[in-house]
Amino acid sequence: MSLPIFVLNGPNLNLLGVREPHIYGSTTLADIEASCRALAGELGYDLVFRQTNHEGELIEWVQEARTAASALVINPAGYGHTSVALLDALKNVPGPIVECHLSNPAQRESFRHHTYVSLAATGVVAGFGADSYAVAIRAAVAVLRR
Ligand code: DQA
């Protein structure tokens, strides 16, 4: 039995559905979790899906993913643009890492154009709204099946 896919979500993503819906859409994080869980099941994986507003907690979960996850999908939210500590944690994850964003940060303010997470990610999915998560899970599984 394979280890689960971890999907980790950073700060303010608990507010999806009410948070700047013109940018992030009206889908809630619970909706995204349900569709990720269904897709992972179809692809033969269990799913661990979590959200935190705390940088240290996110880093602890990334450390957990080192040994407990087949692959990691992470929407670091604002911490992607600021956290060297998160990058340092991600560098120790042996499996595929897919950085995932609902919006396309490259089209937004210049401070969103750089993410530390990208330096450790296998690849990045951005700009497809809630569908970015499904694309990210499919990409992670494609890498696992190589
Ligand atoms: C985000 C993009 C980030 O720039 C922002 O800080 C977020 C959400 C996204 O999913 O589009 O919180 O990661």
JSON list of N, CA, C and O in Angstrom, two decimals, residues 10 18 37-38 40-41 49 73 82 86 91 115 131 137 142:
[
{"chain": "A", "resi": 10, "resn": "GLY", "atom": "N", "xyz": [-1.65, 26.78, 3.28]},
{"chain": "A", "resi": 10, "resn": "GLY", "atom": "CA", "xyz": [-1.18, 27.82, 4.18]},
{"chain": "A", "resi": 10, "resn": "GLY", "atom": "C", "xyz": [-2.25, 28.83, 4.56]},
{"chain": "A", "resi": 10, "resn": "GLY", "atom": "O", "xyz": [-3.45, 28.58, 4.39]},
{"chain": "A", "resi": 18, "resn": "VAL", "atom": "N", "xyz": [-15.28, 33.08, 0.71]},
{"chain": "A", "resi": 18, "resn": "VAL", "atom": "CA", "xyz": [-15.64, 34.46, 1.09]},
{"chain": "A", "resi": 18, "resn": "VAL", "atom": "C", "xyz": [-14.48, 35.42, 0.85]},
{"chain": "A", "resi": 18, "resn": "VAL", "atom": "O", "xyz": [-14.67, 36.63, 0.76]},
{"chain": "A", "resi": 37, "resn": "ARG", "atom": "N", "xyz": [-10.05, 14.40, -2.45]},
{"chain": "A", "resi": 37, "resn": "ARG", "atom": "CA", "xyz": [-10.14, 13.06, -1.85]},
{"chain": "A", "resi": 37, "resn": "ARG", "atom": "C", "xyz": [-10.71, 12.06, -2.88]},
{"chain": "A", "resi": 37, "resn": "ARG", "atom": "O", "xyz": [-10.22, 10.94, -3.01]},
{"chain": "A", "resi": 38, "resn": "ALA", "atom": "N", "xyz": [-11.73, 12.51, -3.62]},
{"chain": "A", "resi": 38, "resn": "ALA", "atom": "CA", "xyz": [-12.32, 11.63, -4.64]},
{"chain": "A", "resi": 38, "resn": "ALA", "atom": "C", "xyz": [-11.30, 11.32, -5.73]},
{"chain": "A", "resi": 38, "resn": "ALA", "atom": "O", "xyz": [-11.14, 10.17, -6.15]},
{"chain": "A", "resi": 40, "resn": "ALA", "atom": "N", "xyz": [-7.95, 11.49, -5.60]},
{"chain": "A", "resi": 40, "resn": "ALA", "atom": "CA", "xyz": [-6.85, 10.65, -5.08]},
{"chain": "A", "resi": 40, "resn": "ALA", "atom": "C", "xyz": [-7.30, 9.19, -5.01]},
{"chain": "A", "resi": 40, "resn": "ALA", "atom": "O", "xyz": [-6.55, 8.28, -5.39]},
{"chain": "A", "resi": 41, "resn": "GLY", "atom": "N", "xyz": [-8.54, 8.98, -4.54]},
{"chain": "A", "resi": 41, "resn": "GLY", "atom": "CA", "xyz": [-9.07, 7.62, -4.47]},
{"chain": "A", "resi": 41, "resn": "GLY", "atom": "C", "xyz": [-9.11, 6.95, -5.83]},
{"chain": "A", "resi": 41, "resn": "GLY", "atom": "O", "xyz": [-8.71, 5.79, -5.98]},
{"chain": "A", "resi": 49, "resn": "PHE", "atom": "N", "xyz": [-5.26, 15.97, 4.00]},
{"chain": "A", "resi": 49, "resn": "PHE", "atom": "CA", "xyz": [-5.57, 17.33, 3.54]},
{"chain": "A", "resi": 49, "resn": "PHE", "atom": "C", "xyz": [-5.66, 18.23, 4.77]},
{"chain": "A", "resi": 49, "resn": "PHE", "atom": "O", "xyz": [-6.48, 17.99, 5.66]},
{"chain": "A", "resi": 73, "resn": "VAL", "atom": "N", "xyz": [1.50, 18.03, -2.31]},
{"chain": "A", "resi": 73, "resn": "VAL", "atom": "CA", "xyz": [0.94, 19.19, -3.01]},
{"chain": "A", "resi": 73, "resn": "VAL", "atom": "C", "xyz": [0.83, 20.28, -1.95]},
{"chain": "A", "resi": 73, "resn": "VAL", "atom": "O", "xyz": [0.27, 20.05, -0.87]},
{"chain": "A", "resi": 82, "resn": "THR", "atom": "N", "xyz": [7.46, 34.50, 1.35]},
{"chain": "A", "resi": 82, "resn": "THR", "atom": "CA", "xyz": [8.24, 35.06, 2.48]},
{"chain": "A", "resi": 82, "resn": "THR", "atom": "C", "xyz": [9.13, 34.07, 3.21]},
{"chain": "A", "resi": 82, "resn": "THR", "atom": "O", "xyz": [10.06, 34.49, 3.89]},
{"chain": "A", "resi": 86, "resn": "LEU", "atom": "N", "xyz": [10.33, 27.61, 5.31]},
{"chain": "A", "resi": 86, "resn": "LEU", "atom": "CA", "xyz": [9.48, 26.64, 4.60]},
{"chain": "A", "resi": 86, "resn": "LEU", "atom": "C", "xyz": [10.28, 26.00, 3.46]},
{"chain": "A", "resi": 86, "resn": "LEU", "atom": "O", "xyz": [10.24, 24.78, 3.26]},
{"chain": "A", "resi": 91, "resn": "LYS", "atom": "N", "xyz": [13.15, 21.18, 1.19]},
{"chain": "A", "resi": 91, "resn": "LYS", "atom": "CA", "xyz": [14.34, 20.58, 0.57]},
{"chain": "A", "resi": 91, "resn": "LYS", "atom": "C", "xyz": [14.63, 19.18, 1.09]},
{"chain": "A", "resi": 91, "resn": "LYS", "atom": "O", "xyz": [15.43, 18.46, 0.51]},
{"chain": "A", "resi": 115, "resn": "THR", "atom": "N", "xyz": [8.40, 32.95, -5.50]},
{"chain": "A", "resi": 115, "resn": "THR", "atom": "CA", "xyz": [8.11, 32.13, -4.33]},
{"chain": "A", "resi": 115, "resn": "THR", "atom": "C", "xyz": [9.35, 31.29, -4.01]},
{"chain": "A", "resi": 115, "resn": "THR", "atom": "O", "xyz": [9.98, 30.73, -4.91]},
{"chain": "A", "resi": 131, "resn": "ASP", "atom": "N", "xyz": [-9.58, 24.13, -9.62]},
{"chain": "A", "resi": 131, "resn": "ASP", "atom": "CA", "xyz": [-9.07, 23.03, -10.46]},
{"chain": "A", "resi": 131, "resn": "ASP", "atom": "C", "xyz": [-7.55, 22.87, -10.38]},
{"chain": "A", "resi": 131, "resn": "ASP", "atom": "O", "xyz": [-7.02, 21.82, -10.75]},
{"chain": "A", "resi": 137, "resn": "ILE", "atom": "N", "xyz": [-2.56, 17.24, -8.23]},
{"chain": "A", "resi": 137, "resn": "ILE", "atom": "CA", "xyz": [-2.57, 15.83, -7.80]},
{"chain": "A", "resi": 137, "resn": "ILE", "atom": "C", "xyz": [-2.25, 14.93, -8.98]},
{"chain": "A", "resi": 137, "resn": "ILE", "atom": "O", "xyz": [-1.44, 13.99, -8.86]},
{"chain": "A", "resi": 142, "resn": "ALA", "atom": "N", "xyz": [1.58, 11.44, -11.79]},
{"chain": "A", "resi": 142, "resn": "ALA", "atom": "CA", "xyz": [2.34, 11.17, -13.03]},
{"chain": "A", "resi": 142, "resn": "ALA", "atom": "C", "xyz": [3.83, 11.02, -12.71]},
{"chain": "A", "resi": 142, "resn": "ALA", "atom": "O", "xyz": [4.50, 10.13, -13.24]}
]
